[in-house]
């Protein structure tokens, strides 16, 4: 199969541009439409599932794929593309065997005998979901697992870390780095009590605080939010249920009767300090940001009415009900009152802000705009302005789909939106992968540059930006 060709499969997440690539490649002299800004200096990174050995193609879930990073290094108006597998212990075991060892999410109850060798991890750290950059260290993340250290610029895998033995719980795909204090806040969720555990890592990379967070049953808590003073936990109704899975149902299910509530705990608080606030029932997979404002804690996130996370939207009766809109909660810590509202009509997810402002008040939120009829597909990008309460969008065009767009500040930038939005886009009609660079202050104008990648870049999960020192 030529590198530009996409595979065909009965499984949506192994078909077309969702299908994996097998080779690690590099390219420098790529065709560019427009001009790469010379004040763009750093690494654009995108990780996602790229399965090598599949137990059951029909049962494969996109969450199962081995992590692969696609990256473009920018400097002086030039671009260098490379892609690399994250060399996890599980992937290396399967590569040595030449076949599957781990079955995958939808095959947990399959009676086929296990192939996991004695002494090997019982579950596969896929390192396929998102990134964090803290204490000059890049982590590839997979929320049931420990973070995996990746070296720049070559994307070599240094391996998983447990922070000198102090990390006792799974590590979310979405920790929050407060660049003003230098601290990184993280958590993990589990099927067994404590269902949630929370930790703080200081600016030197040392895990210095950990506490359980008590909730009544396990839930899929993919993301959380942090302000300068507090950490916010979302006890929402995407529940985890092994008995349901054993009965033939999904391990992940939406149970509206569970309700929705937000827990607020001081950054260095403990379980007894958590205050819970009931909110309108809904689903949140990704938050955008949170901050302190007077007596209130403000949280903004992509919120949908319901969820079909187990099927990644493929089985949704009403797809739009599973697609989020930018939403805001204001929690008054004095009166206990909660006000909530939809901020934007755009159906969006992968909500992001300028990373330098995380945990602090932001004016702008960026997001990926859903295609209204095709699951897990994004037609464009959006920018929401909290000051003017307006949404600006850019549409990629017909048969062109993208993913998460990450904000990259210009060298020497001082304004919050003085920078670029960068994302990968696939032109499915032309079978061409591109990297788009948009001026974040004028996304409607379209890309200032489009880099044509000479190799296919499959759709993936989250993106990151690491500026050059």
Coordinates of C-alpha atoms in Angstrom, one line a residue:
X1 CA 0.0 0.0 0.0
X2 CA 1.5 3.4 -1.0
X3 CA 2.0 5.8 1.8
X4 CA -0.8 8.1 0.5
X5 CA -3.4 5.4 0.3
X6 CA -6.0 4.7 3.0
X7 CA -7.2 1.2 3.9
X8 CA -10.7 -0.1 3.6
X9 CA -12.4 -1.8 6.5
X10 CA -15.8 -2.6 7.8
X11 CA -14.7 -0.9 11.1
X12 CA -15.2 2.9 10.8
X13 CA -12.0 3.5 12.8
X14 CA -9.8 1.3 10.6
X15 CA -11.3 2.7 7.3
X16 CA -10.0 5.5 5.1
X17 CA -8.0 8.2 6.9
X18 CA -8.7 6.6 10.3
X19 CA -6.6 3.6 9.2
X20 CA -3.1 3.3 10.6
X21 CA 0.2 3.9 8.9
X22 CA 3.0 1.4 9.3
X23 CA 6.2 3.4 8.6
X24 CA 8.1 6.1 10.5
X25 CA 9.1 8.9 8.1
X26 CA 10.7 12.3 7.9
X27 CA 10.4 15.2 5.4
X28 CA 11.8 18.7 5.2
X29 CA 11.5 20.1 1.7
X30 CA 7.7 20.0 1.6
X31 CA 5.4 22.0 -0.7
X32 CA 4.1 25.1 1.1
X33 CA 1.2 27.2 0.0
X34 CA 1.7 30.7 1.5
X35 CA 4.6 31.4 3.9
X36 CA 5.4 29.8 7.2
X37 CA 5.7 32.7 9.7
X38 CA 9.3 33.3 10.9
X39 CA 8.0 34.2 14.4
X40 CA 6.7 30.6 14.8
X41 CA 9.3 28.6 16.6
X42 CA 8.7 25.3 18.3
X43 CA 7.1 21.8 17.9
X44 CA 3.6 21.1 16.8
X45 CA 2.7 17.6 18.1
X46 CA -0.3 15.4 17.5
X47 CA -0.8 11.9 19.0
X48 CA -3.3 9.3 18.2
X49 CA -4.2 5.6 17.9
X50 CA -2.2 3.7 15.3
X51 CA -2.8 0.0 15.9
X52 CA -0.2 -2.5 14.8
X53 CA -1.6 -5.9 16.0
X54 CA -5.3 -6.2 16.3
X55 CA -7.1 -9.0 18.2
X56 CA -10.5 -8.6 16.4
X57 CA -10.9 -6.1 13.6
X58 CA -14.7 -5.9 14.0
X59 CA -14.5 -5.2 17.7
X60 CA -11.6 -2.8 17.5
X61 CA -12.3 0.5 19.3
X62 CA -10.4 3.7 18.4
X63 CA -9.2 3.9 22.1
X64 CA -7.2 0.7 21.6
X65 CA -4.6 1.9 19.0
X66 CA -0.9 2.1 19.8
X67 CA 0.3 5.7 20.2
X68 CA 1.9 7.4 17.3
X69 CA 3.1 11.0 17.3
X70 CA 3.1 13.2 14.2
X71 CA 5.1 16.3 14.6
X72 CA 6.3 19.4 12.7
X73 CA 9.3 21.4 14.0
X74 CA 9.2 25.0 13.0
X75 CA 12.1 27.4 12.9
X76 CA 13.0 30.4 10.8
X77 CA 10.2 29.9 8.3
X78 CA 11.1 26.2 7.7
X79 CA 9.3 23.0 8.7
X80 CA 10.5 19.5 9.5
X81 CA 7.9 16.7 9.7
X82 CA 8.5 13.4 11.5
X83 CA 6.3 10.6 12.9
X84 CA 7.2 8.0 15.5
X85 CA 5.6 5.2 17.4
X86 CA 5.6 5.6 21.1
X87 CA 7.7 2.6 22.1
X88 CA 5.7 1.4 25.0
X89 CA 6.3 -1.9 26.8
X90 CA 3.1 -3.4 25.4
X91 CA 3.9 -2.5 21.8
X92 CA 7.4 -3.9 22.1
X93 CA 5.9 -7.2 23.5
X94 CA 3.6 -7.5 20.5
X95 CA 6.3 -6.5 18.0
X96 CA 8.6 -9.3 19.5
X97 CA 5.7 -11.8 19.1
X98 CA 4.6 -10.5 15.7
X99 CA 1.0 -10.7 16.8
X100 CA -1.5 -9.4 19.4
X101 CA -0.9 -9.8 23.1
X102 CA -3.6 -7.4 24.4
X103 CA -7.2 -7.8 23.2
X104 CA -8.7 -4.3 23.4
X105 CA -11.6 -2.5 25.1
X106 CA -14.5 -4.3 23.4
X107 CA -12.9 -7.7 23.8
X108 CA -12.4 -7.8 27.6
X109 CA -14.9 -10.6 28.0
X110 CA -13.8 -12.6 25.1
X111 CA -12.9 -16.2 26.3
X112 CA -9.8 -16.5 24.1
X113 CA -6.9 -17.4 26.5
X114 CA -4.7 -14.5 27.5
X115 CA -1.3 -14.1 25.9
X116 CA 0.1 -11.7 28.4
X117 CA 3.5 -13.1 29.7
X118 CA 4.2 -13.6 33.4
X119 CA 5.5 -10.4 34.8
X120 CA 4.2 -8.2 32.0
X121 CA 1.7 -5.4 32.6
X122 CA -1.9 -6.7 32.7
X123 CA -3.0 -3.7 30.7
X124 CA -1.4 -1.9 27.8
X125 CA -0.1 1.6 28.3
X126 CA -1.0 3.0 24.8
X127 CA 0.4 6.5 25.3
X128 CA -2.0 7.5 22.6
X129 CA -4.3 10.3 23.9
X130 CA -2.7 13.6 24.7
X131 CA 0.4 15.5 25.8
X132 CA 1.7 17.5 28.8
X133 CA 4.8 19.6 28.9
X134 CA 6.1 20.4 32.4
X135 CA 9.6 21.0 33.9
X136 CA 11.1 20.8 30.4
X137 CA 9.7 17.3 30.0
X138 CA 7.2 16.1 27.4
X139 CA 4.8 13.4 28.4
X140 CA 2.6 11.3 26.1
X141 CA -0.5 10.3 28.1
X142 CA -3.0 7.5 28.4
X143 CA -5.3 7.8 31.3
X144 CA -5.3 4.3 32.7
X145 CA -1.5 4.4 32.8
X146 CA 1.6 6.2 33.9
X147 CA 2.9 9.1 31.7
X148 CA 5.5 8.3 29.1
X149 CA 8.5 10.6 28.6
X150 CA 9.2 11.6 25.0
X151 CA 12.4 13.4 23.9
X152 CA 12.4 16.3 21.5
X153 CA 13.1 16.9 18.7
X154 CA 13.5 13.2 17.6
X155 CA 10.4 11.8 19.4
X156 CA 12.4 9.0 21.1
X157 CA 10.6 7.2 23.9
X158 CA 12.4 7.3 27.3
X159 CA 9.7 5.2 29.0
X160 CA 7.0 5.5 31.7
X161 CA 7.6 7.3 34.9
X162 CA 6.0 7.0 38.4
X163 CA 7.7 10.2 39.8
X164 CA 10.2 8.3 42.0
X165 CA 7.5 5.9 43.2
X166 CA 5.2 8.6 44.5
X167 CA 2.5 8.2 41.7
X168 CA 0.1 5.6 43.1
X169 CA -2.8 6.1 40.7
X170 CA -3.5 6.3 37.0
X171 CA -2.6 9.6 35.4
X172 CA -5.2 11.6 33.4
X173 CA -4.7 12.5 29.8
X174 CA -5.4 16.1 30.8
X175 CA -3.3 17.4 33.7
X176 CA -3.2 21.2 34.1
X177 CA 0.0 23.1 34.2
X178 CA -0.2 26.5 35.9
X179 CA 2.7 28.3 34.2
X180 CA 2.6 31.1 36.8
X181 CA 3.2 28.8 39.8
X182 CA 5.0 26.1 37.8
X183 CA 2.8 23.4 39.4
X184 CA 1.1 20.6 37.5
X185 CA -2.2 19.2 38.8
X186 CA -3.3 15.7 37.8
X187 CA -5.7 13.0 38.8
X188 CA -6.8 9.4 37.9
X189 CA -10.0 7.5 38.0
X190 CA -10.5 3.7 38.6
X191 CA -13.0 0.9 38.8
X192 CA -12.2 0.3 42.5
X193 CA -12.2 2.7 45.4
X194 CA -10.8 5.3 45.6
X195 CA -12.6 6.0 42.4
X196 CA -10.7 9.3 42.0
X197 CA -7.3 10.3 43.2
X198 CA -5.7 13.7 42.9
X199 CA -2.1 14.9 43.0
X200 CA 0.0 18.0 42.6
X201 CA 3.5 18.0 41.1
X202 CA 5.7 21.0 41.9
X203 CA 7.8 23.1 39.5
X204 CA 10.8 20.8 39.9
X205 CA 8.8 17.7 38.8
X206 CA 8.3 16.3 42.3
X207 CA 5.0 14.8 43.3
X208 CA 4.3 16.6 46.6
X209 CA 0.6 16.1 47.4
X210 CA -1.9 13.3 46.9
X211 CA -5.5 12.7 48.2
X212 CA -8.5 10.5 47.3
X213 CA -11.6 12.2 46.1
X214 CA -14.7 10.3 47.2
X215 CA -17.6 9.7 44.7
X216 CA -20.3 7.0 45.1
X217 CA -19.5 5.0 41.9
X218 CA -16.9 4.9 39.2
X219 CA -17.3 7.3 36.3
X220 CA -15.4 8.1 33.1
X221 CA -13.8 11.3 34.2
X222 CA -11.6 12.1 31.2
X223 CA -10.9 15.7 32.1
X224 CA -11.0 18.2 35.0
X225 CA -10.2 21.9 35.5
X226 CA -8.0 24.0 37.7
X227 CA -8.0 27.6 38.8
X228 CA -5.4 29.5 40.7
X229 CA -6.9 28.4 44.0
X230 CA -9.1 25.3 43.3
X231 CA -9.3 22.0 41.4
X232 CA -12.7 21.0 39.9
X233 CA -13.9 17.5 39.5
X234 CA -16.8 16.5 37.2
X235 CA -18.9 13.7 38.7
X236 CA -21.0 13.3 35.5
X237 CA -23.1 10.3 34.3
X238 CA -20.7 8.5 32.0
X239 CA -20.5 5.5 34.3
X240 CA -18.1 2.6 34.4
X241 CA -19.7 -0.8 35.1
X242 CA -18.0 -4.2 34.8
X243 CA -21.2 -6.1 35.6
X244 CA -22.9 -4.3 32.7
X245 CA -20.0 -5.3 30.4
X246 CA -20.2 -8.9 31.6
X247 CA -23.9 -8.9 30.8
X248 CA -23.1 -7.9 27.2
X249 CA -23.5 -4.2 27.5
X250 CA -20.9 -1.4 27.3
X251 CA -18.4 -0.9 30.1
X252 CA -19.0 2.8 29.5
X253 CA -22.6 4.0 29.6
X254 CA -24.6 7.2 30.0
X255 CA -26.9 7.0 33.0
X256 CA -28.7 10.3 33.3
X257 CA -30.2 9.2 36.7
X258 CA -26.7 9.5 38.1
X259 CA -27.0 13.3 37.8
X260 CA -24.2 15.8 37.4
X261 CA -22.2 17.7 40.0
X262 CA -19.0 19.6 40.2
X263 CA -16.6 19.1 43.1
X264 CA -14.4 22.1 44.2
X265 CA -11.3 21.5 46.4
X266 CA -8.4 23.8 47.3
X267 CA -5.3 23.1 45.3
X268 CA -3.6 21.4 48.3
X269 CA -6.9 20.3 49.9
X270 CA -7.9 16.8 50.9
X271 CA -11.1 14.7 50.5
X272 CA -12.8 16.4 53.5
X273 CA -12.4 19.8 51.8
X274 CA -14.3 18.9 48.7
X275 CA -17.6 20.9 48.2
X276 CA -20.0 19.4 45.7
X277 CA -22.4 21.5 43.6
X278 CA -25.4 20.0 41.7
X279 CA -25.7 21.1 38.1
X280 CA -28.0 20.3 35.1
X281 CA -27.5 16.8 33.9
X282 CA -25.3 16.5 30.9
X283 CA -22.0 15.2 29.5
X284 CA -18.5 16.7 29.5
X285 CA -15.5 15.0 28.0
X286 CA -13.2 18.1 27.6
X287 CA -12.9 21.3 29.6
X288 CA -11.5 24.5 28.1
X289 CA -10.4 26.4 31.3
X290 CA -11.4 27.6 34.7
X291 CA -10.5 30.6 36.8
X292 CA -11.3 32.5 40.1
X293 CA -13.5 35.6 39.7
X294 CA -14.4 37.4 43.0
X295 CA -16.6 34.9 45.0
X296 CA -17.1 32.7 42.0
X297 CA -15.3 29.9 40.3
X298 CA -15.9 30.0 36.5
X299 CA -15.6 26.8 34.4
X300 CA -15.9 26.6 30.7
X301 CA -16.2 23.3 28.7
X302 CA -17.7 21.5 25.8
X303 CA -21.0 20.1 27.1
X304 CA -23.5 17.8 25.4
X305 CA -26.9 16.6 26.4
X306 CA -26.0 13.0 26.3
X307 CA -23.0 10.8 25.4
X308 CA -22.2 7.8 23.2
X309 CA -18.6 7.5 24.2
X310 CA -18.5 3.7 24.2
X311 CA -19.3 3.8 20.5
X312 CA -17.4 7.1 19.8
X313 CA -20.7 8.4 18.3
X314 CA -21.2 5.5 15.9
X315 CA -24.4 4.3 17.6
X316 CA -25.9 7.6 18.5
X317 CA -29.6 7.9 17.6
X318 CA -29.3 11.7 17.5
X319 CA -25.7 12.6 16.8
X320 CA -26.2 16.3 17.6
X321 CA -27.3 15.4 21.1
X322 CA -23.9 13.9 21.7
X323 CA -22.0 16.8 20.2
X324 CA -21.0 19.5 22.7
X325 CA -21.4 23.2 22.8
X326 CA -19.2 25.7 24.7
X327 CA -20.9 26.1 28.1
X328 CA -20.2 28.0 31.3
X329 CA -20.8 27.3 35.0
X330 CA -20.4 30.0 37.6
X331 CA -20.2 28.6 41.2
X332 CA -20.6 31.1 44.0
X333 CA -18.5 29.7 46.9
X334 CA -20.2 32.1 49.4
X335 CA -23.9 31.6 48.5
X336 CA -23.6 28.1 47.0
X337 CA -25.6 29.3 43.9
X338 CA -24.7 27.9 40.5
X339 CA -25.6 29.7 37.2
X340 CA -25.0 27.9 33.9
X341 CA -25.5 28.8 30.3
X342 CA -24.6 27.8 26.7
X343 CA -22.0 30.3 25.3
X344 CA -21.9 29.4 21.6
X345 CA -24.3 27.8 19.1
X346 CA -21.3 25.9 17.4
X347 CA -21.1 22.2 18.0
X348 CA -17.6 21.7 19.1
X349 CA -15.1 19.8 21.2
X350 CA -11.3 19.6 21.7
X351 CA -11.7 23.0 23.5
X352 CA -8.4 24.7 24.2
X353 CA -7.0 28.0 25.4
X354 CA -3.5 29.6 25.2
X355 CA -1.6 27.2 27.5
X356 CA 0.1 30.1 29.2
X357 CA -3.2 31.2 30.6
X358 CA -4.5 27.9 31.9
X359 CA -5.8 28.2 35.5
X360 CA -6.3 31.9 35.0
X361 CA -8.9 34.1 33.3
X362 CA -9.0 33.8 29.5
X363 CA -10.8 35.8 26.9
X364 CA -10.5 33.4 24.1
X365 CA -11.5 29.7 23.6
X366 CA -10.6 27.6 20.5
X367 CA -12.3 24.4 19.5
X368 CA -12.9 21.9 16.7
X369 CA -16.3 22.2 14.9
X370 CA -18.2 19.0 14.5
X371 CA -19.5 17.7 11.2
X372 CA -23.2 17.4 11.8
X373 CA -23.7 13.9 10.2
X374 CA -20.4 12.0 10.3
X375 CA -19.2 10.8 13.8
X376 CA -15.9 11.9 15.2
X377 CA -15.3 14.2 12.3
X378 CA -14.5 17.9 12.4
X379 CA -15.2 20.4 9.6
X380 CA -13.3 23.4 10.9
X381 CA -12.2 25.5 13.9
X382 CA -13.8 28.1 16.0
X383 CA -12.8 30.9 18.3
X384 CA -15.1 32.2 21.1
X385 CA -14.6 35.7 22.5
X386 CA -15.7 36.0 26.2
X387 CA -15.6 39.7 26.0
X388 CA -17.9 40.2 23.0
X389 CA -19.7 36.8 23.4
X390 CA -19.2 36.1 19.7
X391 CA -18.0 33.0 17.8
X392 CA -15.8 33.1 14.7
X393 CA -15.3 30.0 12.6
X394 CA -13.2 28.8 9.7
X395 CA -14.4 25.9 7.5
X396 CA -11.9 23.6 6.0
X397 CA -13.9 23.1 2.8
X398 CA -15.7 20.2 1.2
X399 CA -14.4 16.7 2.0
X400 CA -11.8 18.2 4.3
X401 CA -11.6 17.1 7.9
X402 CA -9.3 18.0 10.8
X403 CA -9.0 17.6 14.5
X404 CA -7.7 19.5 17.5
X405 CA -6.1 22.9 16.7
X406 CA -3.5 24.0 19.2
X407 CA -2.5 27.6 20.0
X408 CA 1.1 28.6 19.4
X409 CA 2.2 32.0 20.6
X410 CA 4.3 34.2 18.4
X411 CA 7.9 34.6 19.5
X412 CA 7.8 37.6 21.9
X413 CA 3.9 37.7 22.0
X414 CA 2.3 39.7 24.8
X415 CA -1.4 39.5 23.9
X416 CA -3.4 36.4 24.8
X417 CA -4.3 35.7 21.1
X418 CA -1.1 36.9 19.5
X419 CA -0.2 33.7 17.8
X420 CA -1.3 30.9 15.5
X421 CA -3.7 27.9 15.5
X422 CA -2.1 24.8 14.0
X423 CA -3.8 21.6 13.0
X424 CA -3.6 18.7 10.6
X425 CA -6.3 18.4 7.9
X426 CA -7.0 15.6 5.5
X427 CA -8.3 16.4 2.0
X428 CA -10.1 13.1 1.4
X429 CA -10.9 13.8 -2.2
X430 CA -7.3 14.6 -3.1
X431 CA -5.9 12.1 -0.5
X432 CA -3.6 14.8 0.7
X433 CA -2.6 15.5 4.3
X434 CA -1.9 19.1 5.2
X435 CA -0.8 21.1 8.2
X436 CA -2.6 24.4 8.4
X437 CA -1.4 27.6 10.2
X438 CA -4.0 30.1 10.9
X439 CA -3.6 33.6 12.4
X440 CA -5.4 33.3 15.8
X441 CA -6.4 36.9 15.6
X442 CA -8.2 36.4 12.2
X443 CA -9.0 32.7 11.8
X444 CA -11.8 33.6 9.3
X445 CA -9.2 34.8 6.8
X446 CA -8.0 31.2 6.4
X447 CA -4.5 29.8 6.6
X448 CA -1.4 32.0 6.3
X449 CA 0.3 28.7 5.3
X450 CA -0.6 25.2 4.3
X451 CA 2.1 22.6 4.4
X452 CA 1.5 19.6 2.1
X453 CA 2.8 16.5 3.9
X454 CA 4.2 13.9 1.5
X455 CA 2.9 11.1 3.7
X456 CA -0.6 10.3 5.0
X457 CA -1.3 11.6 8.5
X458 CA -4.3 9.6 9.9
X459 CA -6.9 11.3 12.1
X460 CA -5.9 11.3 15.8
X461 CA -6.6 12.6 19.2
X462 CA -5.0 15.6 21.0
X463 CA -2.3 18.1 19.9
X464 CA 0.3 20.0 21.8
X465 CA 2.8 22.9 21.3
X466 CA 6.3 23.1 22.8
X467 CA 8.1 26.4 22.0
X468 CA 11.8 26.4 21.3
X469 CA 13.8 27.7 24.2

